[in-house]
Tab-separated table of C-alpha atoms and ligand atoms in Angstrom:
chain	number	residue	atom	x	y	z
A	1	PHE	CA	-0.007	0.077	0.073
A	2	THR	CA	0.999	3.651	-0.756
A	3	ALA	CA	0.438	6.200	1.698
A	4	ALA	CA	-2.096	7.674	-0.484
A	5	ALA	CA	-4.154	4.438	-0.711
A	6	THR	CA	-4.017	3.987	2.941
A	7	ALA	CA	-5.065	7.343	3.495
A	8	MET	CA	-7.850	6.764	1.003
A	9	ALA	CA	-8.892	3.746	2.752
A	10	LEU	CA	-8.758	5.351	5.981
A	11	SER	CA	-11.193	8.429	4.679
A	12	MET	CA	-13.819	5.744	2.969
A	13	THR	CA	-14.094	4.204	6.405
A	14	ALA	CA	-14.775	7.432	8.082
A	15	THR	CA	-16.833	8.310	5.594
A	16	ALA	CA	-18.809	5.165	5.984
A	17	GLY	CA	-18.952	5.784	9.650
A	18	PHE	CA	-20.103	9.487	9.540
A	19	ALA	CA	-22.149	9.060	6.445
A	20	ALA	CA	-25.069	10.795	8.206
A	21	CYS	CA	-23.270	14.175	9.231
A	22	ASP	CA	-22.726	16.929	6.749
A	23	ASP	CA	-20.060	19.303	6.577
A	24	GLY	CA	-20.630	22.053	9.197
A	25	GLU	CA	-22.953	20.173	11.490
A	26	ILE	CA	-21.840	20.063	15.111
A	27	VAL	CA	-21.286	16.281	15.691
A	28	ILE	CA	-22.711	14.638	19.010
A	29	LYS	CA	-20.716	11.082	19.477
A	30	PHE	CA	-22.822	9.089	21.839
A	31	SER	CA	-20.944	5.963	23.578
A	32	HIS	CA	-22.928	3.388	25.368
A	33	VAL	CA	-22.540	-0.223	26.398
A	34	THR	CA	-25.928	-1.931	25.800
A	35	ASN	CA	-28.028	-3.025	22.918
A	36	THR	CA	-30.123	-0.599	20.691
A	37	ASP	CA	-33.315	-1.900	20.628
A	38	LYS	CA	-34.651	-4.192	23.759
A	39	HIS	CA	-33.213	-2.272	26.467
A	40	PRO	CA	-34.219	0.961	28.232
A	41	LYS	CA	-30.843	2.994	27.580
A	42	GLY	CA	-30.310	1.520	23.947
A	43	ILE	CA	-33.922	2.478	22.898
A	44	ALA	CA	-33.703	6.037	24.705
A	45	ALA	CA	-30.550	6.830	22.950
A	46	SER	CA	-31.704	5.952	19.494
A	47	LEU	CA	-34.932	7.746	20.042
A	48	LEU	CA	-32.596	10.793	21.058
A	49	GLN	CA	-30.439	10.402	17.681
A	50	GLU	CA	-33.493	9.815	15.656
A	51	ARG	CA	-35.251	13.187	17.081
A	52	VAL	CA	-31.776	15.331	17.165
A	53	ASN	CA	-31.000	14.274	13.232
A	54	GLU	CA	-34.687	15.093	11.898
A	55	GLU	CA	-35.402	18.013	14.226
A	56	MET	CA	-31.687	19.436	13.918
A	57	ASN	CA	-30.549	18.459	10.920
A	58	GLY	CA	-28.129	20.843	9.196
A	59	LYS	CA	-26.919	22.256	12.795
A	60	VAL	CA	-26.354	19.006	14.681
A	61	CYS	CA	-25.835	15.458	13.957
A	62	MET	CA	-25.626	12.758	16.581
A	63	GLU	CA	-23.833	9.451	15.977
A	64	VAL	CA	-24.511	6.887	18.722
A	65	PHE	CA	-21.962	3.922	19.544
A	66	PRO	CA	-23.670	1.195	21.147
A	67	ASN	CA	-22.572	-2.123	22.467
A	68	SER	CA	-19.309	-0.990	24.482
A	69	THR	CA	-17.657	-0.696	20.671
A	70	LEU	CA	-16.231	2.810	21.242
A	71	TYR	CA	-15.716	2.872	24.985
A	72	ASN	CA	-16.247	0.881	28.204
A	73	ASP	CA	-17.950	2.738	30.995
A	74	ASP	CA	-14.432	3.054	32.822
A	75	GLN	CA	-13.129	4.857	29.973
A	76	VAL	CA	-15.806	6.942	28.483
A	77	LEU	CA	-15.769	9.850	31.151
A	78	GLU	CA	-12.152	10.452	30.519
A	79	ALA	CA	-12.847	10.277	26.665
A	80	MET	CA	-15.786	12.993	27.374
A	81	LEU	CA	-13.109	15.272	29.430
A	82	GLN	CA	-10.848	14.962	26.334
A	83	GLY	CA	-13.674	16.089	24.118
A	84	ASP	CA	-13.587	12.763	22.055
A	85	VAL	CA	-17.144	11.803	22.792
A	86	GLN	CA	-19.812	14.434	23.962
A	87	MET	CA	-22.673	12.380	25.487
A	88	ALA	CA	-22.989	9.079	27.331
A	89	ALA	CA	-25.128	7.455	30.129
A	90	PRO	CA	-23.158	5.506	32.315
A	91	SER	CA	-25.051	3.780	35.239
A	92	LEU	CA	-25.168	5.984	38.531
A	93	SER	CA	-22.665	3.365	40.033
A	94	LYS	CA	-19.814	4.494	37.678
A	95	PHE	CA	-19.623	8.041	38.844
A	96	GLU	CA	-17.392	7.540	41.985
A	97	GLN	CA	-14.378	9.433	40.637
A	98	PHE	CA	-16.650	12.649	40.213
A	99	THR	CA	-19.347	12.371	43.089
A	100	LYS	CA	-20.295	10.399	45.882
A	101	VAL	CA	-23.658	11.930	46.143
A	102	PHE	CA	-24.850	8.922	43.573
A	103	ARG	CA	-24.162	6.412	46.205
A	104	ILE	CA	-27.637	6.825	47.290
A	105	PHE	CA	-28.781	4.648	44.471
A	106	ASP	CA	-26.367	1.799	44.993
A	107	LEU	CA	-27.548	1.379	48.537
A	108	PRO	CA	-29.464	-1.933	49.053
A	109	PHE	CA	-33.400	-1.569	49.481
A	110	MET	CA	-33.060	2.183	49.601
A	111	PHE	CA	-35.687	2.338	46.817
A	112	ASN	CA	-39.209	0.115	46.973
A	113	ASN	CA	-39.778	0.368	43.507
A	114	MET	CA	-39.013	2.534	40.310
A	115	GLU	CA	-41.996	4.788	41.243
A	116	ALA	CA	-40.255	5.774	44.308
A	117	VAL	CA	-36.882	6.130	42.421
A	118	ASP	CA	-38.333	8.523	39.782
A	119	ALA	CA	-39.950	10.643	42.569
A	120	PHE	CA	-36.969	10.919	44.346
A	121	GLN	CA	-35.220	11.919	41.147
A	122	THR	CA	-37.430	14.331	40.334
A	123	SER	CA	-37.700	16.073	43.824
A	124	GLU	CA	-35.439	19.148	43.844
A	125	ALA	CA	-32.884	16.950	45.825
A	126	GLY	CA	-32.752	14.628	42.967
A	127	GLN	CA	-32.402	17.420	40.389
A	128	LYS	CA	-29.626	19.126	42.081
A	129	MET	CA	-27.597	16.240	41.725
A	130	LYS	CA	-27.142	16.458	38.131
A	131	GLU	CA	-24.838	19.450	39.044
A	132	SER	CA	-22.884	17.552	41.510
A	133	MET	CA	-19.992	17.108	39.129
A	134	THR	CA	-19.732	20.503	37.334
A	135	ARG	CA	-16.722	21.372	38.989
A	136	ARG	CA	-14.957	18.454	37.766
A	137	GLY	CA	-16.426	19.303	33.928
A	138	LEU	CA	-19.251	16.908	33.680
A	139	LEU	CA	-22.965	18.070	33.649
A	140	GLY	CA	-26.024	15.685	33.788
A	141	LEU	CA	-28.689	16.215	31.828
A	142	GLY	CA	-31.330	13.855	32.984
A	143	PHE	CA	-31.688	10.591	35.073
A	144	TRP	CA	-32.609	7.552	32.633
A	145	HIS	CA	-34.289	4.608	34.063
A	146	ASN	CA	-33.188	1.157	33.662
A	147	GLY	CA	-35.020	-0.743	36.575
A	148	MET	CA	-34.379	-2.764	39.682
A	149	LYS	CA	-31.597	-5.211	40.094
A	150	GLN	CA	-32.024	-9.071	40.444
A	151	MET	CA	-29.207	-11.553	41.583
A	152	SER	CA	-28.070	-14.659	39.955
A	153	ALA	CA	-25.471	-17.480	40.600
A	154	ASN	CA	-24.176	-20.694	39.403
A	155	LYS	CA	-26.446	-22.174	42.203
A	156	PRO	CA	-29.981	-21.459	43.310
A	157	LEU	CA	-29.876	-18.406	45.866
A	158	VAL	CA	-32.825	-18.218	48.101
A	159	THR	CA	-31.325	-17.142	51.236
A	160	PRO	CA	-28.290	-14.585	51.605
A	161	ALA	CA	-26.373	-17.555	53.163
A	162	ASP	CA	-26.610	-19.266	49.653
A	163	ALA	CA	-24.378	-16.328	48.439
A	164	ALA	CA	-21.773	-16.746	50.947
A	165	GLY	CA	-18.331	-17.672	49.637
A	166	LEU	CA	-19.515	-17.036	46.113
A	167	LYS	CA	-17.782	-14.452	43.747
A	168	PHE	CA	-19.947	-11.940	42.449
A	169	ARG	CA	-19.194	-9.338	39.471
A	170	VAL	CA	-19.816	-5.979	40.551
A	171	GLN	CA	-19.877	-2.597	38.771
A	172	ASN	CA	-17.052	-0.550	40.098
A	173	SER	CA	-18.669	0.877	43.125
A	174	ASP	CA	-17.390	0.881	46.902
A	175	VAL	CA	-21.349	0.250	47.928
A	176	LEU	CA	-21.809	-2.685	45.773
A	177	LYS	CA	-18.423	-4.221	46.937
A	178	ALA	CA	-19.848	-3.689	50.671
A	179	GLN	CA	-22.991	-4.966	49.796
A	180	MET	CA	-21.611	-8.329	48.679
A	181	ALA	CA	-18.943	-8.381	51.589
A	182	ALA	CA	-22.184	-8.085	53.939
A	183	MET	CA	-23.398	-11.359	52.729
A	184	GLY	CA	-19.976	-13.327	53.064
A	185	ALA	CA	-19.523	-12.858	49.376
A	186	SER	CA	-16.387	-11.445	47.278
A	187	PRO	CA	-17.038	-8.594	44.938
A	188	GLN	CA	-15.150	-8.573	41.713
A	189	PRO	CA	-15.402	-5.264	39.838
A	190	MET	CA	-15.502	-5.980	35.730
A	191	ALA	CA	-16.675	-4.171	32.825
A	192	PHE	CA	-20.160	-4.971	31.272
A	193	SER	CA	-18.777	-6.395	28.128
A	194	GLU	CA	-16.829	-8.862	30.021
A	195	VAL	CA	-19.260	-10.422	32.271
A	196	TYR	CA	-21.135	-12.947	30.061
A	197	GLY	CA	-17.284	-14.623	29.527
A	198	ALA	CA	-16.280	-14.586	33.209
A	199	LEU	CA	-19.786	-16.270	34.248
A	200	GLN	CA	-19.201	-18.934	31.478
A	201	THR	CA	-15.709	-19.571	32.510
A	202	GLY	CA	-16.531	-19.617	36.329
A	203	VAL	CA	-14.156	-16.646	36.788
A	204	VAL	CA	-16.631	-15.144	38.977
A	205	ASP	CA	-20.050	-17.252	40.166
A	206	GLY	CA	-22.686	-14.634	39.903
A	207	GLN	CA	-23.797	-11.192	39.210
A	208	GLU	CA	-26.506	-8.585	39.846
A	209	ASN	CA	-28.416	-6.801	37.150
A	210	THR	CA	-31.603	-5.611	35.812
A	211	TRP	CA	-33.933	-7.877	33.540
A	212	SER	CA	-33.046	-5.836	30.712
A	213	ASN	CA	-29.343	-6.853	31.002
A	214	ILE	CA	-29.504	-9.987	32.449
A	215	TYR	CA	-31.559	-10.540	29.104
A	216	GLY	CA	-29.657	-8.434	26.812
A	217	GLN	CA	-26.258	-9.918	27.645
A	218	LYS	CA	-27.715	-13.532	27.999
A	219	PHE	CA	-26.510	-13.869	31.569
A	220	PHE	CA	-29.393	-16.530	32.292
A	221	GLU	CA	-27.804	-18.686	29.793
A	222	VAL	CA	-25.011	-19.531	32.179
A	223	GLN	CA	-26.361	-19.236	35.603
A	224	ASP	CA	-28.379	-21.611	37.523
A	225	GLY	CA	-31.594	-19.440	37.847
A	226	THR	CA	-32.196	-15.629	39.020
A	227	THR	CA	-33.433	-14.585	42.038
A	228	GLU	CA	-36.008	-11.889	42.027
A	229	THR	CA	-34.614	-9.877	44.965
A	230	ASN	CA	-35.606	-6.234	43.502
A	231	HIS	CA	-32.756	-5.265	46.025
A	232	GLY	CA	-31.319	-2.564	44.417
A	233	VAL	CA	-31.828	0.366	41.587
A	234	LEU	CA	-29.629	0.577	38.074
A	235	ASP	CA	-30.103	3.719	36.464
A	236	TYR	CA	-28.296	6.181	34.772
A	237	MET	CA	-27.198	9.975	34.357
A	238	LEU	CA	-27.147	11.304	30.641
A	239	VAL	CA	-24.042	13.044	30.790
A	240	THR	CA	-22.201	15.472	28.861
A	241	SER	CA	-19.057	17.921	29.216
A	242	THR	CA	-19.557	21.372	30.704
A	243	ASP	CA	-16.906	22.906	28.151
A	244	TRP	CA	-18.836	21.237	25.486
A	245	TRP	CA	-22.308	22.274	26.510
A	246	ASP	CA	-21.045	25.963	27.265
A	247	SER	CA	-19.662	26.045	23.982
A	248	LEU	CA	-22.897	25.482	22.234
A	249	PRO	CA	-24.547	28.318	20.418
A	250	ASP	CA	-27.372	29.365	22.898
A	251	ASP	CA	-30.236	28.482	20.608
A	252	ILE	CA	-28.877	24.982	19.791
A	253	ARG	CA	-28.167	24.273	23.394
A	254	THR	CA	-31.908	25.115	24.214
A	255	GLN	CA	-33.007	23.144	21.501
A	256	LEU	CA	-30.974	20.025	22.250
A	257	ALA	CA	-31.976	20.576	25.875
A	258	THR	CA	-35.527	20.655	24.887
A	259	ILE	CA	-35.451	17.340	23.128
A	260	VAL	CA	-33.152	15.819	25.626
A	261	ASP	CA	-36.229	16.537	28.359
A	262	GLU	CA	-38.948	15.094	26.204
A	263	VAL	CA	-37.058	12.009	25.409
A	264	THR	CA	-36.096	11.654	29.023
A	265	GLN	CA	-39.691	11.836	30.113
A	266	THR	CA	-41.144	9.480	27.380
A	267	ARG	CA	-38.815	6.526	27.926
A	268	ASN	CA	-38.583	6.903	31.576
A	269	ALA	CA	-42.361	6.536	31.491
A	270	ALA	CA	-42.213	3.601	29.466
A	271	VAL	CA	-39.272	1.718	31.058
A	272	GLY	CA	-41.651	-0.841	33.058
A	273	GLU	CA	-42.539	-2.196	29.850
A	274	VAL	CA	-38.999	-2.922	28.690
A	275	ASP	CA	-38.266	-4.235	32.041
A	276	ALA	CA	-41.442	-6.635	32.036
A	277	SER	CA	-41.018	-7.860	28.502
A	278	ALA	CA	-37.094	-8.751	29.276
A	279	ARG	CA	-38.297	-11.011	32.235
A	280	GLN	CA	-40.717	-12.609	30.091
A	281	ALA	CA	-38.417	-13.259	27.309
A	282	ILE	CA	-35.992	-15.041	30.091
A	283	LEU	CA	-38.926	-17.238	31.055
A	284	ASP	CA	-39.812	-17.840	27.331
A	285	ALA	CA	-36.174	-19.098	26.629
A	286	GLY	CA	-36.618	-21.674	29.700
A	287	ALA	CA	-34.728	-20.209	32.156
A	288	THR	CA	-35.902	-20.181	36.043
A	289	ILE	CA	-36.714	-17.225	37.853
A	290	ILE	CA	-36.920	-17.829	41.852
A	291	GLU	CA	-39.518	-15.823	43.450
A	292	LEU	CA	-38.929	-14.951	47.078
A	293	THR	CA	-41.792	-15.311	50.001
A	294	PRO	CA	-42.230	-11.868	51.997
A	295	GLU	CA	-40.169	-13.833	54.673
A	296	GLN	CA	-37.496	-14.770	52.522
A	297	ARG	CA	-37.026	-11.323	51.273
A	298	THR	CA	-36.680	-10.085	54.709
A	299	ALA	CA	-33.625	-11.581	55.206
A	300	TRP	CA	-31.811	-10.562	52.380
A	301	VAL	CA	-32.915	-7.107	53.575
A	302	GLU	CA	-31.431	-7.958	57.190
A	303	ALA	CA	-28.203	-8.771	55.318
A	304	MET	CA	-27.668	-6.194	53.362
A	305	LYS	CA	-29.429	-3.005	54.814
A	306	PRO	CA	-26.295	-2.669	57.440
A	307	VAL	CA	-24.292	-1.154	54.377
A	308	TRP	CA	-26.352	1.948	54.696
A	309	ALA	CA	-24.466	3.127	57.876
A	310	GLU	CA	-20.914	2.984	56.201
A	311	PHE	CA	-21.907	5.364	53.523
A	312	GLU	CA	-24.610	7.739	55.022
A	313	SER	CA	-21.980	10.642	55.441
A	314	ASP	CA	-21.306	10.483	51.682
A	315	VAL	CA	-24.883	10.597	50.507
A	316	GLY	CA	-26.384	12.606	53.297
A	317	ALA	CA	-29.132	11.978	55.834
A	318	ASP	CA	-31.209	14.395	54.760
A	319	ASN	CA	-31.017	12.470	51.270
A	320	ILE	CA	-31.874	9.105	52.597
A	321	ALA	CA	-34.766	10.429	54.606
A	322	ALA	CA	-36.121	12.261	51.493
A	323	ALA	CA	-35.780	8.840	49.620
A	324	GLN	CA	-37.580	6.950	52.356
A	325	GLU	CA	-40.721	9.263	52.422
A	326	PHE	CA	-41.098	8.327	48.481
A	327	ASN	CA	-41.386	4.664	49.579
A	328	ALA	CA	-44.521	5.437	51.507
B	1	LMR	C1	-23.052	-2.600	34.350
B	1	LMR	O1	-22.230	-2.350	34.131
B	1	LMR	O2	-23.625	-3.858	34.676
B	1	LMR	C2	-24.368	-1.747	33.640
B	1	LMR	O3	-23.995	-0.180	34.158
B	1	LMR	C3	-24.351	-1.603	32.279
B	1	LMR	C4	-25.412	-0.724	31.842
B	1	LMR	O4	-25.141	0.237	31.092
B	1	LMR	O5	-26.626	-0.794	32.010
């Protein structure tokens, strides 16, 4: 190959990848780690892309990179600060380097259900959290829902004692590590894209995630049942860089913010359906879901809830009290 041929091949690749963007358009690269069409985040990102590219055509062009094809969650926020990507929606567990206030969402049994999560996030205390990282260069544009987390392992989990001694993949969060330790299990932080292989080869025994992630990544195929614990929440922050956001012309920023808000509301309102169909698809695939009696569930609460005390000063006793009010 001559240098010219290589340059031409590269530019053709680039053209193919960015075919939708015209010269002069502001390009928004949105990187995420899930699938695009059966997942709350994937669907929301696709809808955002569709609306931005339709309604802001000629001015703004959004390119979505799903399935960890561009970055893992442990890389994407640094890439954003470097200006290599403009939007992402990592789970709230992934922001530990930037703020500790999101730890409230990782605390086990803090929220009874997604209605309580939604009410807290849309409250004044929740909305303030979108600006908790501006000093570090990141701005939250909106909370995006996924759902409640379930537990699975290579053996059936009925009581928390069943989890003792097992290795569980966790997102890289101190709260989640403490939660697993509270059950006598060992936490193993790992990127989302590596979990299926780690479960399959026995590098870890179990994992916790939402129905849409367990279905989307096929974790159920390599686990001996999933226990419906609903013990925690996995939600996202749609995030951008403050530098990039502030650099936008006012009219563009305003229009983009409106589309973001509308997509956020529409998709957050529909998240229960996506969650339920993922759960059903797991059953349809012939996998086992273990439902707990209220007494059995209480044992999980008693095992995990002591973790709260360790993190109360990070998240604020007032925030915990506010969150608990929405459970009523
Ligand atoms: C995980 O790492 O398990 C999740 O944060 C992945 C995701 O984006 O839902």
